[in-house]
Amino acid sequence: MDGMELPAIRSTCAYCGVGCGVLLRPDGQGGALVTGDPDHPANFGRLCSKGSALGETLGLEGRLLRPRIGADDTDWDTALDLVATRFADTIAEHGPDSVAFYVSGQLLTEDYYVANKLMKGFIGSANIDTNSRLCMASTVAGQRRAFGTDTVPGTYEDLEEADLIVLVGSNLAWCHPVLHQRILAAQALRPEMKLVVVDPRRTVSCDGADLHLMLESGSDVALFNGLLNEIDRRGAADEAYLRHVTGAAEAFGAAAEADLSVTGLAPEDLAAFYDLWIGTKKVVTIFSQGVNQSSSGSDKVNAILNCHLATGRIGTPGCGPFSVTGQPNAMGGREVGGLANMLACHLDIENPDHRGAVRDFWSAPRMPEAQGAKAVEMFRRVATGEIKALWIIHTNPAVSMPDADAVRDAIAGCDFTVVSDVTARNDTAQLADVLLPAAAWGEKDGTVTNSDRTISRQRAVLPPPGEALPDWQILAEVARRMGWAEAFDYSGPSEIFREFAALSGIAASFGKDFDISALSDLSDTGYRNLAPVRWPVSAARQGGRFFGDGRFFHPGGKARMLPLAYRPPAARTAPRYPFRFNTGRIRDQWHTMTRTALAPRLSAHLPEPFLEIHPEDARRLGIGARDLVSVRSPQGGAILRARITDAVKPGDVFAPIHWTAQTAPSGRIDALVPGITDPVSGQPESKAAVVAVEKFDAGWHAFAMTSGALDLSCEYWAVARTEAGARAEMAGRDAPADWEAEARRIFGLSGGVVQSVEDRAAGLTRLAFHEGGRLRAAIFVSREPSALMRDYLATLPGAEAIDVLTGRTPADRPDPGPILCSCFGVGVNTILRAIEEGAALTVEQVGEVLQAGTNCGSCRPEIAALIAASARREAAE
Amino acid sequence: MRPRLIVVGAGMAAGRALERLIEADPHAYDITVFNAEPRGSYNRIMLSPVLAGEKRFAEIVTHDAAWYARHGITCRFGERLASIDPAAKIVTAQDGEVLPYDKLLLATGSAPVIIPLPGHEVDGVIAYRDLEDTERMMAMGPGRRVVVIGGGLLGLEAAAGMAARGAEVTVVHLMGHLMERQLDATAGGMLAESLRGRGITVLCGANSREIAGEAGKVRALLLDDGTELPCDLLVMAVGIRPNTALAAAAGIETGRGIIVDDHMRSSAPDILAIGECVEHRGALFGLVAPCFDQAEVAAQTLLGAEAVFTPRDVATQLKVTGCALFSAGDFAAGEERDEIVLHDPLRESYRRLVLEGDRLIGAVFYGDTRDSAWFLDLIRSGADISAIRETLIFGPVAQTVPARPALQGVAA
């Protein structure tokens, strides 16, 4: 039975903040088939490569199935009693602020709500913060400063209706592929629609862009101050709209002072951008981590908002600033008050009236009167011992926090750490005193909110395995054991949702934007069948855009423009640390890979952590194409593969964020990022560390693949899942004396037939282990990285492979090359052949001939780049 | 009248020389061929398949009576020469007939070495050299016991051939591993295992002491350590010695063989020598390839053309079904030398390459001998292999550049 006859379950994708609808059908084998929901307003059936592969990530491999205390399995009662007792004792002895929750944009709104209620209303501390702090806290701060509350003004439709899209610090093509596809589709219908990318790095999002402003890292405030000044100078401000805005004069005044030279941009490029922006009425400025993850992130956000407010380009079709969020429920977290500086429903902690209203609503015994510790500060307090009991839910701060080594050590040193997660195998879970098995994405029931305020239901397709429980239930059980049974006596997520919706009605009475009170009497059936709905959902108002009417949420109802001045990134490059270290995502991985790494096809695109470095810098440092580089910052170090590319500027380097102690211990790049934060938002500056780069002097390199697991311990390694098992890159300074013994240890093999090639003088060893006529594992060791058909070799474990040691396909078979289209498994070489043989000259034709790019479309920019590069080569010849 | 060429010997080298001569100029000489064996040229190398029953003798004849007749060559097969008089430029046949020559080509070949062990003259002690020896061995049917002294190329082919016919065969080899001149210890060991697998007893490091006879016939071989190996036939395959007696008696300069210059000329005017009987720059020749090269050169010299014999690296192959091996060049280990070694139990294969700097100088393959010609070319040409060193041992198939060079150095 493949489940295709069953009615599909509608749910929401687990990954980014686009919030795509998915259709789930159980496959009868413990998994599910996942397709895009054609009726969901976020994606209308589209999915990206990650979403398409969701079904491959639902297996039970690595799942945490039972509560654990230390290394030992235990029962729920024992585990929950221990958690409740330890938290209660700690609070009793050291006060409410001696405990903290660090939660996640992975949580459903209902889970989030319960966590926030427990901490802020009952424990009585505001020490609950979320990993969304690392993602869009600066946007929250910026929007609150400008609008009086954290409101996303527009909707996704605006991206299609705009005549100019400006991407600022957003590699939308890879990080929010479905939105990017929507824009490209709109552009195909209206070719006059323009696209500008503002990014210090040339990403695939720049493909097809009309203008790419490769600005100096962190100079966005200057760029948009320049724009604001031009708006003012050219008389392009909307005087009528400015009646709804305060602070315009000061903002214009500050903008006039802007020194545009800090952007490093040519005057003609600046002029082109300003002309286009000012000359186009319908502008949407999309911004993401490049704006947010900065010590001046809030100012960057306000610099953008200033321009939209000054021109009144906000809240009308095709107009507005647009923050795209990183997590499926980052927005939900903001709404319930998952941030340490928010209450719930966008209410303010410091406001006694707000506080009082929430206290009454919850019948809360005590409420904090001030903000709690934001993420970076929270782990600092863990390190100093001020926080003595910590509960981490669905996030991996030992990898993802800035100064990650210090955070890891802080968690390890905390008196009592509880981790709720779906796996025991991540860097943070391994540090826990108590591990609580939580239900995973496909097993959870609740709601999430996406980047355009659309609340969607997430519905379970599978039962929780083992003893796993939904997060709201785990939290409520602990609350009950801490003595607050009545306040947490929920029968299910629908009851929590109703309570939350009712609270939003109270918030609305304080003039807040987030109001879903019309859903507060939703029946269980109504909740079960709830269709995607954009907030607000109240008697007065449903969905739509904000601020087109000029009504804002500050006292007095006006928006605020802020006078802003450029501040450079906090860390300064210097001879010792001469490079600016940018970080970001890759197309097919998500966060710390705990899920995406389970899907072989998602690991095939870029299976190794890397550092992008400009050719001039590489040449100067003697770094070659295949070399490993050692990257050091004042905080920590990493070893990464060099990718020499002029996609970064000289002096800039870039590394992706996804690798962990589980997948590439030397690739934990947040260990290099300092814990410097934006003074307003508390969001860390994750994209502007300073580092030194040098060639890593490896004595040996190796590539390995196996049908089983790998036990790796050398200086550099990166492991990736494959259909056949796993593949790994390795390197080290000193080679083991006996490679066969070492390989047997790595692969966990005692028997088998061994093929070997050894060239001792050249430092070359190749070993293949066969069992029952089938390849189990092989390793290719050499002094310099070997030229091997890695993607072909990775398919061989489990098959008969007598010629594996040649490291290549049989002479008559072409090598598909690294996978570019992960939906259909089409390799770079296959696509290049089709292009070069003239079989496909456009992205569409590549799709017709090879299917590549025809499903999720995430690889289409890269296919376009291959076609363009091929055309350039031909022209050069 | 055409000048007279007398050829002594009708082995493979003589056959090749005549062929080239006639191809170049069928009327250049009036030719007479003496041959001790009562037949013309056949492919001696293929005696092993004949012994093994894989070929019939007729299939390995390269030059039959009709060929000689067609080219007007006078054949005196089964006849030896009694003497040569280089000064008078005449030869005397066994029967006393005197023949004048203008050119004399000596291709007298070699004789198997017979170790003078006590008892070596009894019946049933033979060498492995010609069709007669082969026929004697072919008579060793099932259940008969045979001892072969000598674990070299010939001895093993003899042993395998008789084993294939059902005889109980023991190979006695003095050295530590088989075919030590062509194989290293690993390949020699694999070969011994393979032979044992087909029922042949292989004794290495075994020194023969005495041949025991009974009623004038061989009964057993006794070893130094007291082992007694009963046998019905004892084959000595311990090497060859160039046949130089005729030349030496004529005052032609000889060392271990008849000494020749680069044009295959002996010390006596108008007397040339080729094949296993010659010594060139101190080297003797036991494999067919250089002997053919010499034949080509001699034919040119006889035609008055300029040709030079250059010894080149030669490869060895063992003609025992299921025991593919190949060795070429110099494969001794050395301080200045690097080795690349492949062990492939799935193919029951072993390869060892020896490098000096960036050049391939030697190779030993056991099991998988595909592409041996390619490796031999590399050894001979001395080509710089540094660019393909990582995959060299896999042969030419691993060197072809794919349509799209996709050999990634790294994953990222």
PDB file of N, CA, C and O in Angstrom, chain A residues 824-863:
ATOM      1  N   PHE A 824      15.605  15.245  -8.905  1.00  0.00           N
ATOM      2  CA  PHE A 824      15.719  14.167  -9.889  1.00  0.00           C
ATOM      3  C   PHE A 824      17.127  13.580  -9.932  1.00  0.00           C
ATOM      4  O   PHE A 824      17.436  12.772 -10.801  1.00  0.00           O
ATOM      5  N   GLY A 825      17.993  14.015  -9.026  1.00  0.00           N
ATOM      6  CA  GLY A 825      19.345  13.458  -8.975  1.00  0.00           C
ATOM      7  C   GLY A 825      20.143  13.684 -10.244  1.00  0.00           C
ATOM      8  O   GLY A 825      20.838  12.797 -10.726  1.00  0.00           O
ATOM      9  N   VAL A 826      20.058  14.879 -10.825  1.00  0.00           N
ATOM     10  CA  VAL A 826      20.784  15.159 -12.059  1.00  0.00           C
ATOM     11  C   VAL A 826      22.090  15.887 -11.713  1.00  0.00           C
ATOM     12  O   VAL A 826      22.087  16.886 -11.000  1.00  0.00           O
ATOM     13  N   GLY A 827      23.201  15.365 -12.247  1.00  0.00           N
ATOM     14  CA  GLY A 827      24.509  15.904 -11.919  1.00  0.00           C
ATOM     15  C   GLY A 827      24.914  17.067 -12.815  1.00  0.00           C
ATOM     16  O   GLY A 827      24.388  17.247 -13.918  1.00  0.00           O
ATOM     17  N   VAL A 828      25.876  17.812 -12.337  1.00  0.00           N
ATOM     18  CA  VAL A 828      26.403  18.973 -13.071  1.00  0.00           C
ATOM     19  C   VAL A 828      26.904  18.558 -14.459  1.00  0.00           C
ATOM     20  O   VAL A 828      26.628  19.226 -15.460  1.00  0.00           O
ATOM     21  N   ASN A 829      27.628  17.447 -14.512  1.00  0.00           N
ATOM     22  CA  ASN A 829      28.209  17.058 -15.801  1.00  0.00           C
ATOM     23  C   ASN A 829      27.143  16.678 -16.808  1.00  0.00           C
ATOM     24  O   ASN A 829      27.275  16.944 -18.005  1.00  0.00           O
ATOM     25  N   THR A 830      26.104  16.015 -16.337  1.00  0.00           N
ATOM     26  CA  THR A 830      25.017  15.627 -17.229  1.00  0.00           C
ATOM     27  C   THR A 830      24.399  16.876 -17.853  1.00  0.00           C
ATOM     28  O   THR A 830      24.129  16.921 -19.054  1.00  0.00           O
ATOM     29  N   ILE A 831      24.191  17.884 -17.017  1.00  0.00           N
ATOM     30  CA  ILE A 831      23.602  19.132 -17.516  1.00  0.00           C
ATOM     31  C   ILE A 831      24.568  19.826 -18.470  1.00  0.00           C
ATOM     32  O   ILE A 831      24.187  20.279 -19.557  1.00  0.00           O
ATOM     33  N   LEU A 832      25.844  19.854 -18.094  1.00  0.00           N
ATOM     34  CA  LEU A 832      26.834  20.518 -18.953  1.00  0.00           C
ATOM     35  C   LEU A 832      26.928  19.831 -20.313  1.00  0.00           C
ATOM     36  O   LEU A 832      27.050  20.489 -21.341  1.00  0.00           O
ATOM     37  N   ARG A 833      26.857  18.502 -20.297  1.00  0.00           N
ATOM     38  CA  ARG A 833      26.913  17.792 -21.576  1.00  0.00           C
ATOM     39  C   ARG A 833      25.753  18.200 -22.469  1.00  0.00           C
ATOM     40  O   ARG A 833      25.916  18.455 -23.655  1.00  0.00           O
ATOM     41  N   ALA A 834      24.561  18.245 -21.846  1.00  0.00           N
ATOM     42  CA  ALA A 834      23.377  18.620 -22.632  1.00  0.00           C
ATOM     43  C   ALA A 834      23.533  20.029 -23.198  1.00  0.00           C
ATOM     44  O   ALA A 834      23.160  20.299 -24.343  1.00  0.00           O
ATOM     45  N   ILE A 835      24.126  20.917 -22.407  1.00  0.00           N
ATOM     46  CA  ILE A 835      24.328  22.290 -22.876  1.00  0.00           C
ATOM     47  C   ILE A 835      25.353  22.305 -24.008  1.00  0.00           C
ATOM     48  O   ILE A 835      25.139  22.884 -25.069  1.00  0.00           O
ATOM     49  N   GLU A 836      26.461  21.615 -23.788  1.00  0.00           N
ATOM     50  CA  GLU A 836      27.553  21.680 -24.758  1.00  0.00           C
ATOM     51  C   GLU A 836      27.223  20.959 -26.051  1.00  0.00           C
ATOM     52  O   GLU A 836      27.696  21.323 -27.124  1.00  0.00           O
ATOM     53  N   GLU A 837      26.393  19.916 -25.933  1.00  0.00           N
ATOM     54  CA  GLU A 837      26.012  19.217 -27.160  1.00  0.00           C
ATOM     55  C   GLU A 837      24.873  19.934 -27.873  1.00  0.00           C
ATOM     56  O   GLU A 837      24.400  19.476 -28.915  1.00  0.00           O
ATOM     57  N   GLY A 838      24.420  21.007 -27.297  1.00  0.00           N
ATOM     58  CA  GLY A 838      23.377  21.789 -27.949  1.00  0.00           C
ATOM     59  C   GLY A 838      21.978  21.239 -27.737  1.00  0.00           C
ATOM     60  O   GLY A 838      21.017  21.714 -28.338  1.00  0.00           O
ATOM     61  N   ALA A 839      21.867  20.210 -26.880  1.00  0.00           N
ATOM     62  CA  ALA A 839      20.547  19.618 -26.653  1.00  0.00           C
ATOM     63  C   ALA A 839      19.668  20.533 -25.806  1.00  0.00           C
ATOM     64  O   ALA A 839      18.450  20.421 -25.816  1.00  0.00           O
ATOM     65  N   ALA A 840      20.298  21.407 -25.039  1.00  0.00           N
ATOM     66  CA  ALA A 840      19.529  22.295 -24.174  1.00  0.00           C
ATOM     67  C   ALA A 840      20.251  23.631 -24.089  1.00  0.00           C
ATOM     68  O   ALA A 840      21.416  23.681 -23.707  1.00  0.00           O
ATOM     69  N   LEU A 841      19.570  24.678 -24.463  1.00  0.00           N
ATOM     70  CA  LEU A 841      20.185  26.002 -24.481  1.00  0.00           C
ATOM     71  C   LEU A 841      19.547  26.956 -23.482  1.00  0.00           C
ATOM     72  O   LEU A 841      20.016  28.065 -23.278  1.00  0.00           O
ATOM     73  N   THR A 842      18.456  26.509 -22.876  1.00  0.00           N
ATOM     74  CA  THR A 842      17.796  27.334 -21.870  1.00  0.00           C
ATOM     75  C   THR A 842      17.469  26.465 -20.660  1.00  0.00           C
ATOM     76  O   THR A 842      17.521  25.236 -20.750  1.00  0.00           O
ATOM     77  N   VAL A 843      17.135  27.125 -19.561  1.00  0.00           N
ATOM     78  CA  VAL A 843      16.754  26.386 -18.356  1.00  0.00           C
ATOM     79  C   VAL A 843      15.545  25.495 -18.653  1.00  0.00           C
ATOM     80  O   VAL A 843      15.477  24.345 -18.219  1.00  0.00           O
ATOM     81  N   GLU A 844      14.613  26.017 -19.456  1.00  0.00           N
ATOM     82  CA  GLU A 844      13.420  25.237 -19.793  1.00  0.00           C
ATOM     83  C   GLU A 844      13.810  23.983 -20.572  1.00  0.00           C
ATOM     84  O   GLU A 844      13.290  22.902 -20.333  1.00  0.00           O
ATOM     85  N   GLN A 845      14.729  24.162 -21.531  1.00  0.00           N
ATOM     86  CA  GLN A 845      15.132  23.005 -22.346  1.00  0.00           C
ATOM     87  C   GLN A 845      15.888  21.967 -21.507  1.00  0.00           C
ATOM     88  O   GLN A 845      15.726  20.769 -21.706  1.00  0.00           O
ATOM     89  N   VAL A 846      16.703  22.439 -20.568  1.00  0.00           N
ATOM     90  CA  VAL A 846      17.366  21.496 -19.673  1.00  0.00           C
ATOM     91  C   VAL A 846      16.300  20.671 -18.948  1.00  0.00           C
ATOM     92  O   VAL A 846      16.419  19.459 -18.795  1.00  0.00           O
ATOM     93  N   GLY A 847      15.239  21.344 -18.540  1.00  0.00           N
ATOM     94  CA  GLY A 847      14.144  20.654 -17.879  1.00  0.00           C
ATOM     95  C   GLY A 847      13.472  19.633 -18.789  1.00  0.00           C
ATOM     96  O   GLY A 847      13.155  18.522 -18.377  1.00  0.00           O
ATOM     97  N   GLU A 848      13.270  20.034 -20.046  1.00  0.00           N
ATOM     98  CA  GLU A 848      12.611  19.112 -20.978  1.00  0.00           C
ATOM     99  C   GLU A 848      13.473  17.886 -21.229  1.00  0.00           C
ATOM    100  O   GLU A 848      12.985  16.761 -21.310  1.00  0.00           O
ATOM    101  N   VAL A 849      14.771  18.104 -21.369  1.00  0.00           N
ATOM    102  CA  VAL A 849      15.661  17.010 -21.745  1.00  0.00           C
ATOM    103  C   VAL A 849      15.999  16.123 -20.539  1.00  0.00           C
ATOM    104  O   VAL A 849      16.059  14.907 -20.648  1.00  0.00           O
ATOM    105  N   LEU A 850      16.211  16.745 -19.391  1.00  0.00           N
ATOM    106  CA  LEU A 850      16.758  15.996 -18.249  1.00  0.00           C
ATOM    107  C   LEU A 850      15.862  16.012 -17.017  1.00  0.00           C
ATOM    108  O   LEU A 850      16.215  15.417 -16.005  1.00  0.00           O
ATOM    109  N   GLN A 851      14.744  16.708 -17.073  1.00  0.00           N
ATOM    110  CA  GLN A 851      13.853  16.916 -15.916  1.00  0.00           C
ATOM    111  C   GLN A 851      14.445  17.867 -14.884  1.00  0.00           C
ATOM    112  O   GLN A 851      13.725  18.361 -14.022  1.00  0.00           O
ATOM    113  N   ALA A 852      15.745  18.113 -14.958  1.00  0.00           N
ATOM    114  CA  ALA A 852      16.392  18.930 -13.922  1.00  0.00           C
ATOM    115  C   ALA A 852      15.698  20.277 -13.801  1.00  0.00           C
ATOM    116  O   ALA A 852      15.435  20.951 -14.789  1.00  0.00           O
ATOM    117  N   GLY A 853      15.416  20.664 -12.569  1.00  0.00           N
ATOM    118  CA  GLY A 853      14.830  21.964 -12.313  1.00  0.00           C
ATOM    119  C   GLY A 853      13.329  22.022 -12.499  1.00  0.00           C
ATOM    120  O   GLY A 853      12.723  23.091 -12.348  1.00  0.00           O
ATOM    121  N   THR A 854      12.704  20.888 -12.804  1.00  0.00           N
ATOM    122  CA  THR A 854      11.270  20.949 -13.125  1.00  0.00           C
ATOM    123  C   THR A 854      10.377  20.652 -11.926  1.00  0.00           C
ATOM    124  O   THR A 854       9.180  20.775 -12.013  1.00  0.00           O
ATOM    125  N   ASN A 855      10.974  20.241 -10.816  1.00  0.00           N
ATOM    126  CA  ASN A 855      10.119  19.994  -9.659  1.00  0.00           C
ATOM    127  C   ASN A 855      10.107  21.209  -8.738  1.00  0.00           C
ATOM    128  O   ASN A 855       9.260  22.083  -8.859  1.00  0.00           O
ATOM    129  N   CYS A 856      11.124  21.285  -7.876  1.00  0.00           N
ATOM    130  CA  CYS A 856      11.088  22.387  -6.908  1.00  0.00           C
ATOM    131  C   CYS A 856      11.645  23.671  -7.497  1.00  0.00           C
ATOM    132  O   CYS A 856      11.323  24.755  -7.053  1.00  0.00           O
ATOM    133  N   GLY A 857      12.504  23.536  -8.504  1.00  0.00           N
ATOM    134  CA  GLY A 857      13.054  24.722  -9.144  1.00  0.00           C
ATOM    135  C   GLY A 857      14.180  25.387  -8.384  1.00  0.00           C
ATOM    136  O   GLY A 857      14.740  26.384  -8.835  1.00  0.00           O
ATOM    137  N   SER A 858      14.571  24.820  -7.227  1.00  0.00           N
ATOM    138  CA  SER A 858      15.618  25.459  -6.428  1.00  0.00           C
ATOM    139  C   SER A 858      16.939  25.532  -7.179  1.00  0.00           C
ATOM    140  O   SER A 858      17.770  26.377  -6.906  1.00  0.00           O
ATOM    141  N   CYS A 859      17.145  24.592  -8.115  1.00  0.00           N
ATOM    142  CA  CYS A 859      18.421  24.549  -8.819  1.00  0.00           C
ATOM    143  C   CYS A 859      18.401  25.378 -10.102  1.00  0.00           C
ATOM    144  O   CYS A 859      19.415  25.460 -10.799  1.00  0.00           O
ATOM    145  N   ARG A 860      17.262  25.981 -10.424  1.00  0.00           N
ATOM    146  CA  ARG A 860      17.177  26.688 -11.698  1.00  0.00           C
ATOM    147  C   ARG A 860      18.184  27.834 -11.818  1.00  0.00           C
ATOM    148  O   ARG A 860      18.808  27.988 -12.876  1.00  0.00           O
ATOM    149  N   PRO A 861      18.406  28.608 -10.756  1.00  0.00           N
ATOM    150  CA  PRO A 861      19.441  29.647 -10.891  1.00  0.00           C
ATOM    151  C   PRO A 861      20.818  29.056 -11.206  1.00  0.00           C
ATOM    152  O   PRO A 861      21.588  29.639 -11.960  1.00  0.00           O
ATOM    153  N   GLU A 862      21.111  27.902 -10.623  1.00  0.00           N
ATOM    154  CA  GLU A 862      22.418  27.297 -10.882  1.00  0.00           C
ATOM    155  C   GLU A 862      22.497  26.755 -12.304  1.00  0.00           C
ATOM    156  O   GLU A 862      23.545  26.816 -12.945  1.00  0.00           O
ATOM    157  N   ILE A 863      21.385  26.216 -12.805  1.00  0.00           N
ATOM    158  CA  ILE A 863      21.370  25.755 -14.202  1.00  0.00           C
ATOM    159  C   ILE A 863      21.582  26.956 -15.122  1.00  0.00           C
ATOM    160  O   ILE A 863      22.373  26.905 -16.070  1.00  0.00           O
TER     161      ILE A 863
END
